[in-house]
Tab-separated table of C-alpha atoms in Angstrom:
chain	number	residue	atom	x	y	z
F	1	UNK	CA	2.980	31.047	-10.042
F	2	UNK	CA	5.535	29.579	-7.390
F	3	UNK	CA	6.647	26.154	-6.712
F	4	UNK	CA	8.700	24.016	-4.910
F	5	UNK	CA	10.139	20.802	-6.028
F	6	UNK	CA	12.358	18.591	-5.454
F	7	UNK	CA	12.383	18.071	-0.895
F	8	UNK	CA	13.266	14.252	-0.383
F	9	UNK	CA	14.102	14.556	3.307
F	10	UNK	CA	11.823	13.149	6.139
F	11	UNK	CA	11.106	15.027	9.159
F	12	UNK	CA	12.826	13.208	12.261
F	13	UNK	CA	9.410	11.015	13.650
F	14	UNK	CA	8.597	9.572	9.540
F	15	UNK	CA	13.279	9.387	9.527
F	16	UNK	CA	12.712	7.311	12.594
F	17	UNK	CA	9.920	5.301	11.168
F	18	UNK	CA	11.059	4.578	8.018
F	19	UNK	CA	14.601	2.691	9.858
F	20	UNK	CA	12.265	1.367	12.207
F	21	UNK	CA	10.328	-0.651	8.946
F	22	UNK	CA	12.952	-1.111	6.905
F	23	UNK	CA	14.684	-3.264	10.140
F	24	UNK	CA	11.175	-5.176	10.201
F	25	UNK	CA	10.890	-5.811	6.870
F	26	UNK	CA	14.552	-7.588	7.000
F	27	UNK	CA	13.004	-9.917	10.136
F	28	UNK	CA	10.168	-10.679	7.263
F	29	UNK	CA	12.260	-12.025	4.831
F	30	UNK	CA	14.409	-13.547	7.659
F	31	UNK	CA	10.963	-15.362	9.028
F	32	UNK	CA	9.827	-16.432	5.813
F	33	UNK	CA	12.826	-18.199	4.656
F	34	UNK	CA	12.515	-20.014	7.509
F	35	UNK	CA	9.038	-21.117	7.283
F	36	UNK	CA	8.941	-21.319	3.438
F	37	UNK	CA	11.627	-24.530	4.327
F	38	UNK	CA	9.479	-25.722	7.355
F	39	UNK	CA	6.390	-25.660	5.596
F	40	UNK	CA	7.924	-27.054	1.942
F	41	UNK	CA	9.373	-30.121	4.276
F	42	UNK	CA	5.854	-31.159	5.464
F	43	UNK	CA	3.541	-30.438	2.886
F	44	UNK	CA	2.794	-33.763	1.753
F	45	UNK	CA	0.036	-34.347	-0.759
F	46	UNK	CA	-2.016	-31.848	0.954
F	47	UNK	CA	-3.932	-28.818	-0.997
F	48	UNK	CA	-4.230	-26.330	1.752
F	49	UNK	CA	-0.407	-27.146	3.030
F	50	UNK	CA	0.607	-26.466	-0.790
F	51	UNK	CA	-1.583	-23.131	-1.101
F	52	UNK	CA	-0.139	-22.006	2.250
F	53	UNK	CA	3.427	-22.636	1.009
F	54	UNK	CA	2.548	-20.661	-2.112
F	55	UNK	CA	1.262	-17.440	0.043
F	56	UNK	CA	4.379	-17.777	2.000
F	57	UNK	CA	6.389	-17.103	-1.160
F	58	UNK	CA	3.858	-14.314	-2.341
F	59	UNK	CA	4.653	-12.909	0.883
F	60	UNK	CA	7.965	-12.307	-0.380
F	61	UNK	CA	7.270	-9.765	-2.811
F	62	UNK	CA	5.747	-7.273	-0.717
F	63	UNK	CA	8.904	-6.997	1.516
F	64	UNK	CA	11.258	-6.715	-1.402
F	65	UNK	CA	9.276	-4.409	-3.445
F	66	UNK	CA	9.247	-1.967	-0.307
F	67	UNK	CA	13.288	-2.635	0.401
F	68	UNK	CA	14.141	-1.335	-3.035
F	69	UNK	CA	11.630	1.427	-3.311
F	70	UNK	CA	12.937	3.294	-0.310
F	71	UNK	CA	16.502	2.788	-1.804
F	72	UNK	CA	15.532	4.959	-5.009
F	73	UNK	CA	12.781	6.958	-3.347
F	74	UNK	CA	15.025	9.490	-2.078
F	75	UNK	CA	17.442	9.901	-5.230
F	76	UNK	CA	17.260	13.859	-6.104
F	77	UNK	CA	15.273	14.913	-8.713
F	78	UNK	CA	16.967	15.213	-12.447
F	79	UNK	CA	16.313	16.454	-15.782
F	80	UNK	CA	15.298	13.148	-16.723
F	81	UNK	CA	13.029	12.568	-13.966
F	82	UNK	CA	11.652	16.366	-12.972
F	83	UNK	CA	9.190	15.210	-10.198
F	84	UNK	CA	11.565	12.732	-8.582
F	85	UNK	CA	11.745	9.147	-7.521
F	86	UNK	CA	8.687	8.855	-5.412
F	87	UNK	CA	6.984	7.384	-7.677
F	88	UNK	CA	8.727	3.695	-6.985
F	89	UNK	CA	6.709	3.472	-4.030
F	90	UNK	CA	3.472	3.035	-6.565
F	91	UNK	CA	5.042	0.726	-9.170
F	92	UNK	CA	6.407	-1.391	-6.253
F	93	UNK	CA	2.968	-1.165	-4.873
F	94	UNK	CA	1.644	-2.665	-8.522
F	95	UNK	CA	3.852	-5.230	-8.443
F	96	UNK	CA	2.790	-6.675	-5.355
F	97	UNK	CA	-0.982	-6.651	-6.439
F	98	UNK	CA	-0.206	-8.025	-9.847
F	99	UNK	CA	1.750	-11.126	-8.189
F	100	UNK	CA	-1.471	-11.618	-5.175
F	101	UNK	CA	-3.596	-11.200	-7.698
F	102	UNK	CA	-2.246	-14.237	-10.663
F	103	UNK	CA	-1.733	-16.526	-7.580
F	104	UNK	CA	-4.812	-16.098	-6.359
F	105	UNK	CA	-6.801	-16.790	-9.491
F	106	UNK	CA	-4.473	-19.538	-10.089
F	107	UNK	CA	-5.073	-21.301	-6.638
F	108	UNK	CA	-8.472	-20.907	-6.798
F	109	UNK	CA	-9.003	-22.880	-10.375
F	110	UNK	CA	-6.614	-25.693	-8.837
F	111	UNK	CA	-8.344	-25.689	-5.413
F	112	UNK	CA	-11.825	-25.582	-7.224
F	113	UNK	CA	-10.342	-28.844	-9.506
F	114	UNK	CA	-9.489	-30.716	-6.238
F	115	UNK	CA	-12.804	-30.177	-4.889
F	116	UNK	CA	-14.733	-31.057	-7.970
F	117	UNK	CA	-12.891	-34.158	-9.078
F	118	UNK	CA	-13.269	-35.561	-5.094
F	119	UNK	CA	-9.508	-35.592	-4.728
F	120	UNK	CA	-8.860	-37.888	-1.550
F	121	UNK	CA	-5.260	-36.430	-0.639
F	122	UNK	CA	-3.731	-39.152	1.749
F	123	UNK	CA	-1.673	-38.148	4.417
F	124	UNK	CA	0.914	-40.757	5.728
F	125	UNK	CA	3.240	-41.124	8.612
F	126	UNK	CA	7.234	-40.907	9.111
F	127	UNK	CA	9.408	-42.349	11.709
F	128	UNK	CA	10.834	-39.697	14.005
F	129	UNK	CA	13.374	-40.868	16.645
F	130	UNK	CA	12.105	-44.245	16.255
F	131	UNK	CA	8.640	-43.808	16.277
F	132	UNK	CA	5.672	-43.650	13.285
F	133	UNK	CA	3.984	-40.401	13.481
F	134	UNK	CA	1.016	-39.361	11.058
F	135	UNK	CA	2.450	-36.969	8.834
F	136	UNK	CA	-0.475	-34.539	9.484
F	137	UNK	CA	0.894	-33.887	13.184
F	138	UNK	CA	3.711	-31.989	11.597
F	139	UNK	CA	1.877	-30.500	9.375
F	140	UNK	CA	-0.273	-28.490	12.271
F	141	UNK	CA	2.534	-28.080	14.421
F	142	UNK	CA	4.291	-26.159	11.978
F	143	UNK	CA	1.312	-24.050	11.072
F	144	UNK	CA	0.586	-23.232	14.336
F	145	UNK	CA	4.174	-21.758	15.043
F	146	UNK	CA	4.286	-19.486	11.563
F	147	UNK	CA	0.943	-17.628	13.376
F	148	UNK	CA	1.893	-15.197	16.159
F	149	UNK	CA	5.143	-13.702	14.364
F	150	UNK	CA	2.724	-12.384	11.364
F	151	UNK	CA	0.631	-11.121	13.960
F	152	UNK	CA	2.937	-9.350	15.660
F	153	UNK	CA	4.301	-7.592	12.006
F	154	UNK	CA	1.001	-6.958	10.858
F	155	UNK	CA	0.308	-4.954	13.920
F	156	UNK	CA	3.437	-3.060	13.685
F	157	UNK	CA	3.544	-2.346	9.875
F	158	UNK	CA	0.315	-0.981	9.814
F	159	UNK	CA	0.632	1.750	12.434
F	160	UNK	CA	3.700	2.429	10.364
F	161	UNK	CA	2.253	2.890	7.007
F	162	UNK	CA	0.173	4.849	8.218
F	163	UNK	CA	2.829	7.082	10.090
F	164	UNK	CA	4.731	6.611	6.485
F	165	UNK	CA	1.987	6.882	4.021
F	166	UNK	CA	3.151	4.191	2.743
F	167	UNK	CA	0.575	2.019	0.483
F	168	UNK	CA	3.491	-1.147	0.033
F	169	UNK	CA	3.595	-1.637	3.351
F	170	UNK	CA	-0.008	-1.120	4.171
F	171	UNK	CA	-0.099	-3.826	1.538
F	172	UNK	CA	2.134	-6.251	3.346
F	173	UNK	CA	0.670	-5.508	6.799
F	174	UNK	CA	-2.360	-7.018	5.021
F	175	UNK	CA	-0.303	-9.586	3.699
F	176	UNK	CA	0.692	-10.212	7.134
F	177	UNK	CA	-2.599	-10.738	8.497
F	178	UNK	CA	-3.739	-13.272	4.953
F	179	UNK	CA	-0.237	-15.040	6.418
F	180	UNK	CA	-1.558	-16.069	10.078
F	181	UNK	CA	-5.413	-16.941	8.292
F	182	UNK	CA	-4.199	-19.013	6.019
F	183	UNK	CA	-1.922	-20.814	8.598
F	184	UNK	CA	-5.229	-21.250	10.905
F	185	UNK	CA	-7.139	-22.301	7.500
F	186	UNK	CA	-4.406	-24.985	6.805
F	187	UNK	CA	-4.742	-26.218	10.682
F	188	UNK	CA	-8.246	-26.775	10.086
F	189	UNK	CA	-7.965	-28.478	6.595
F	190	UNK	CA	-5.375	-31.078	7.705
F	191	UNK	CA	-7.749	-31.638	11.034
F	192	UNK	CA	-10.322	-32.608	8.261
F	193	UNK	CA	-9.009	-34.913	6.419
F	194	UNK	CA	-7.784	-36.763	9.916
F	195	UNK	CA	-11.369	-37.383	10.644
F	196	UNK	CA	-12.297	-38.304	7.306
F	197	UNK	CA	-13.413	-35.128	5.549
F	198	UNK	CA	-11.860	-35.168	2.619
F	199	UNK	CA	-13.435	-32.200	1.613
F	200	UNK	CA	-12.310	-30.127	3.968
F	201	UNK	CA	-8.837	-29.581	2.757
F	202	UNK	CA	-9.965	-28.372	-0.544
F	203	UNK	CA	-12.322	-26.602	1.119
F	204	UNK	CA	-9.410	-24.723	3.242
F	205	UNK	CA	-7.391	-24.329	0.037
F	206	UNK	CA	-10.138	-22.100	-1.472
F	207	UNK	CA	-10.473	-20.225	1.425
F	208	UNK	CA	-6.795	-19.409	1.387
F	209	UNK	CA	-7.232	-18.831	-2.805
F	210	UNK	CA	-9.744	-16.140	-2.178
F	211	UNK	CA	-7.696	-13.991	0.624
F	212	UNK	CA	-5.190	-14.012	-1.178
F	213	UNK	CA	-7.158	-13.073	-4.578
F	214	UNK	CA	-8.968	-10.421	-2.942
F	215	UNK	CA	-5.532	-8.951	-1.277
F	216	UNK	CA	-4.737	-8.728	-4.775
F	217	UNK	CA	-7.287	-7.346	-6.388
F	218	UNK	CA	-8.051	-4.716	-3.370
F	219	UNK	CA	-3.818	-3.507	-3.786
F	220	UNK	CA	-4.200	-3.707	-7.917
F	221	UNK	CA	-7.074	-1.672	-7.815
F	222	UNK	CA	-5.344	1.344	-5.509
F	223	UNK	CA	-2.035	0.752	-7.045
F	224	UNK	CA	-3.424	1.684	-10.582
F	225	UNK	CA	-5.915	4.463	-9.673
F	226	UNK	CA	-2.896	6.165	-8.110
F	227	UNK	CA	-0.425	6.020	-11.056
F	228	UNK	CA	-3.435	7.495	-13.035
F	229	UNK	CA	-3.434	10.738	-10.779
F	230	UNK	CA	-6.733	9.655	-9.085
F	231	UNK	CA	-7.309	12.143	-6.017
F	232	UNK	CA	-4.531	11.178	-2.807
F	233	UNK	CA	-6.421	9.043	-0.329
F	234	UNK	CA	-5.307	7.979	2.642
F	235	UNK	CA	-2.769	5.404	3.041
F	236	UNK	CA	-5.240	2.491	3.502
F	237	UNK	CA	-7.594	3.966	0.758
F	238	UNK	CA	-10.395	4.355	2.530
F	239	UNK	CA	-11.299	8.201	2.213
F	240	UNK	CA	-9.902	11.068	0.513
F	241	UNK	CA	-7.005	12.730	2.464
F	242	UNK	CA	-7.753	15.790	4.681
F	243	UNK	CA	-4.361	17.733	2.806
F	244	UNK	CA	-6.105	19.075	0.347
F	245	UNK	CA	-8.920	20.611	2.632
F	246	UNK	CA	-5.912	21.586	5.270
F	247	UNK	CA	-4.414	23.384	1.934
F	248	UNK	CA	-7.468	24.984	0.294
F	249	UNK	CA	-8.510	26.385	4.635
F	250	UNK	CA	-5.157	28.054	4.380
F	251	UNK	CA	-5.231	29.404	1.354
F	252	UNK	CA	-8.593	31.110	1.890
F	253	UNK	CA	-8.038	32.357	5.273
F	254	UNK	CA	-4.999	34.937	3.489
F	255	UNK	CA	-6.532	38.265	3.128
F	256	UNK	CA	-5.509	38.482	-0.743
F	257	UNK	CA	-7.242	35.388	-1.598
F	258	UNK	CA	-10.933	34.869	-2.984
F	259	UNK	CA	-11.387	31.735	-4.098
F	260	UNK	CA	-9.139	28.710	-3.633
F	261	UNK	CA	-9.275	24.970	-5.055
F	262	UNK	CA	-6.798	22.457	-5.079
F	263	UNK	CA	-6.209	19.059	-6.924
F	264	UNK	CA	-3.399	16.418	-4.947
F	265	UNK	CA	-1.933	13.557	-6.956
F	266	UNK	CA	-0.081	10.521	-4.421
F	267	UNK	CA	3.392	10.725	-5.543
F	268	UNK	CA	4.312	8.127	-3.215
F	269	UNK	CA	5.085	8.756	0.300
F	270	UNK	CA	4.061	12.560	-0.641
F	271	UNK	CA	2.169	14.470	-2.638
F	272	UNK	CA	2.446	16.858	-5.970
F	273	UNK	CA	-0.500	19.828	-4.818
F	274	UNK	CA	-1.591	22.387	-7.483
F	275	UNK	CA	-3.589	25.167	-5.319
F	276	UNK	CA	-5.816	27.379	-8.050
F	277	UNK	CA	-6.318	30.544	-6.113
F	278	UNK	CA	-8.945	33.497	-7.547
F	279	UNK	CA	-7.595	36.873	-5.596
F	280	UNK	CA	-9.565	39.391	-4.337
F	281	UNK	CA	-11.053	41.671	-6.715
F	282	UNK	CA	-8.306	44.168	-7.882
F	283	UNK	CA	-5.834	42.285	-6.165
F	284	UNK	CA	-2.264	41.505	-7.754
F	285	UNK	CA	-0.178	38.895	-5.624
F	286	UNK	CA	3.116	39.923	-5.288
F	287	UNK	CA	6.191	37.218	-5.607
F	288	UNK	CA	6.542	37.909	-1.146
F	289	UNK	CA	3.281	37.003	-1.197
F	290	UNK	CA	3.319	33.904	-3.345
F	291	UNK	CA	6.100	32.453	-1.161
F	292	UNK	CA	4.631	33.302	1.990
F	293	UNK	CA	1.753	31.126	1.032
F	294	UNK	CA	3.673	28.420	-0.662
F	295	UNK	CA	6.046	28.314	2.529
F	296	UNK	CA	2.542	27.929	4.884
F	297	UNK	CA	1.360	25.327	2.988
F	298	UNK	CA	4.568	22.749	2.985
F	299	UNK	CA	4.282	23.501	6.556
F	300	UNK	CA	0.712	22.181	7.513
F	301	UNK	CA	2.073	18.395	6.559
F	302	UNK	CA	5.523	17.099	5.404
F	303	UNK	CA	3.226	15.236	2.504
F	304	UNK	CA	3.401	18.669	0.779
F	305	UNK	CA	6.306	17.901	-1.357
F	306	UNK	CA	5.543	19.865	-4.426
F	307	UNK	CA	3.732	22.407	-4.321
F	308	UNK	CA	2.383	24.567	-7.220
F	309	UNK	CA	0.124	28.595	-6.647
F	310	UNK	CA	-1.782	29.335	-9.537
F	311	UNK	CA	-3.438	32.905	-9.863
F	312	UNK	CA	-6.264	32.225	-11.387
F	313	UNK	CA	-9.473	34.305	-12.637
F	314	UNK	CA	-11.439	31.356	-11.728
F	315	UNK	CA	-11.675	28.059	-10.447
F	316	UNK	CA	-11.353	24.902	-12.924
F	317	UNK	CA	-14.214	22.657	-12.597
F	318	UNK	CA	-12.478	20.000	-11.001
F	319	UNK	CA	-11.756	21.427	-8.061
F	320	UNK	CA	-14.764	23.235	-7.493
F	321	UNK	CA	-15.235	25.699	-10.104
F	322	UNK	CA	-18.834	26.147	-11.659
F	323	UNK	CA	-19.605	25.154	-14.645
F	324	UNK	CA	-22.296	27.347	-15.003
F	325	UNK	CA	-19.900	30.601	-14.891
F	326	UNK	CA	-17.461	29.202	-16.895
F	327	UNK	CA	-20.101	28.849	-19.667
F	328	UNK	CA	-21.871	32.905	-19.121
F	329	UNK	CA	-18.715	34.254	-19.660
F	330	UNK	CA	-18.640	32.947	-22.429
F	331	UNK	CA	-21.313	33.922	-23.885
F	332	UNK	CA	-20.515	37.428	-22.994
């Protein structure tokens, strides 16, 4: 059995892209302070406007959880911690679902209260420069200018998570994009109640409740499955990753190898891999041999982190072995 533990470095493109989000993730913060402020200042009695302010400090979390992951992500493996820090990347990730998720559930009872009880939220005006303005002017205005920025670093974030494998800021790309709906749901809620719907900005306040509860639930979900060792997906969860099949095609195209199956756990922005290999009838892998393949296989992605070749006489059943087989033998 060989193995190699411990690699922390990036290669130069996922370097690159990892400055490039941290930098964006600083112009986050930087853009939400300033409309958290904006957006607490006009709020009024309005629902929507008050669930809108509330996702605008949610939005915080994401951003910070990802800032201090990638300062302990790279820390060199100890005896303490054998596999190494990667592993912040996931609880940061479970953070940010567990905070979408309680303000969700919680905006959703209160917007559902509103709507039930026929809450009539007035919306006055204020003198600006001399003249009376209705309150719910301001109120728009300032929704409509917190909606292209998010845009613009949902966009961006996402093509980097992916480039990063990186599930926190997958999670705040989405964010992102919950950030510029629920500004467009708060525009339409405060236009409601300006020609007499007084529904309509409960109505928007439980729209904004359930993005943001299923943004929560949706990150909760893959942040858990992950820390359990589920198999690595890819970095938006949507299908198993190809690694392991790039791995096990490797493995079974070397001349000494019969059989091949391999389990990958997400470690963060990489991956632990444990290949099972069955050689060739009468075949004895040398230690050259062992390397050799353990060297190809960090080199098909830089994901490959750890990387663990078991000679095997068969294949567990997890990772393709047959049951069947397992089960003659021992009978034999």
């Amino acid at each position: 059995m060989t193995t190699h533990f411990g690699r922390t470095e990036l290669p130069p493109a996922q370097e690159a892209a990892l400055r490039r989000a941290i930098r964006l993730e600083w112009y986050t913060l930087a853009f939400l302070a300033v409309a958290i402020t904006l957006v607490f200042l006009v709020m009024g009695s309005s629902q929507a406007m008050k669930a809108a302010w509330i996702e605008d400090l949610l939005s915080l979390a994401p951003p910070i959880a990802f800032l201090l992951a990638v300062r302990i992500v790279n820390k060199r493996p100890t005896e303490k911690y054998p596999y190494g820090f990667h592993r912040s990347v996931g609880v940061a990730h479970l953070v940010a679902g567990v905070a979408l998720f309680a303000m969700g559930a919680f905006l959703i009872v209160d917007s559902l209260t509103g709507l039930v009880s026929g809450e009539h939220p007035p919306i006055g005006t204020i003198v600006l420069f001399g003249q009376p303005i209705w309150l719910g002017w301001l109120m728009m205005a300032v929704m409509a200018l917190t909606i292209p920025l998010p845009i613009y670093f949902g966009r961006v974030k996402m093509k980097l998570a992916r480039e990063l494998h990186d599930k926190v800021l997958y999670a705040d790309a989405d964010m992102n994009k919950a950030d510029w709906m629920t500004a467009a749901g708060s525009i339409v809620g405060v236009a409601g109640i300006g020609i007499g719907l007084w529904w309509a900005d409960a109505a928007a306040a439980l729209f904004i409740a359930g993005s943001i509860l299923w943004d929560g639930m949706k990150n909760l979900r893959a942040a858990i499955t992950d820390l359990m060792d589920t198999r690595a997906t890819t970095f938006d969860d949507d299908e198993p990753h190809p690694v392991a099949q790039k791995v096990d095609a490797y493995l079974r195209g070397l001349p000494w190898t019969s059989e091949v199956g391999s389990r990958v756990r997400d470690q963060g922005h990489v991956f632990h891999v444990e290949a099972f290999i069955v050689p060739q009838p009468d075949e004895s892998p040398s230690l050259r041999q062992l390397m050799e393949a353990r060297d190809g296989c960090i080199d098909i992605d830089w994901k490959v982190q750890d990387i663990v070749l078991v000679p095997i006489d068969e294949l567990p059943e997890e990772v393709g072995g047959s049951r069947d087989v397992r089960q003659s033998e021992r009978n034999k």
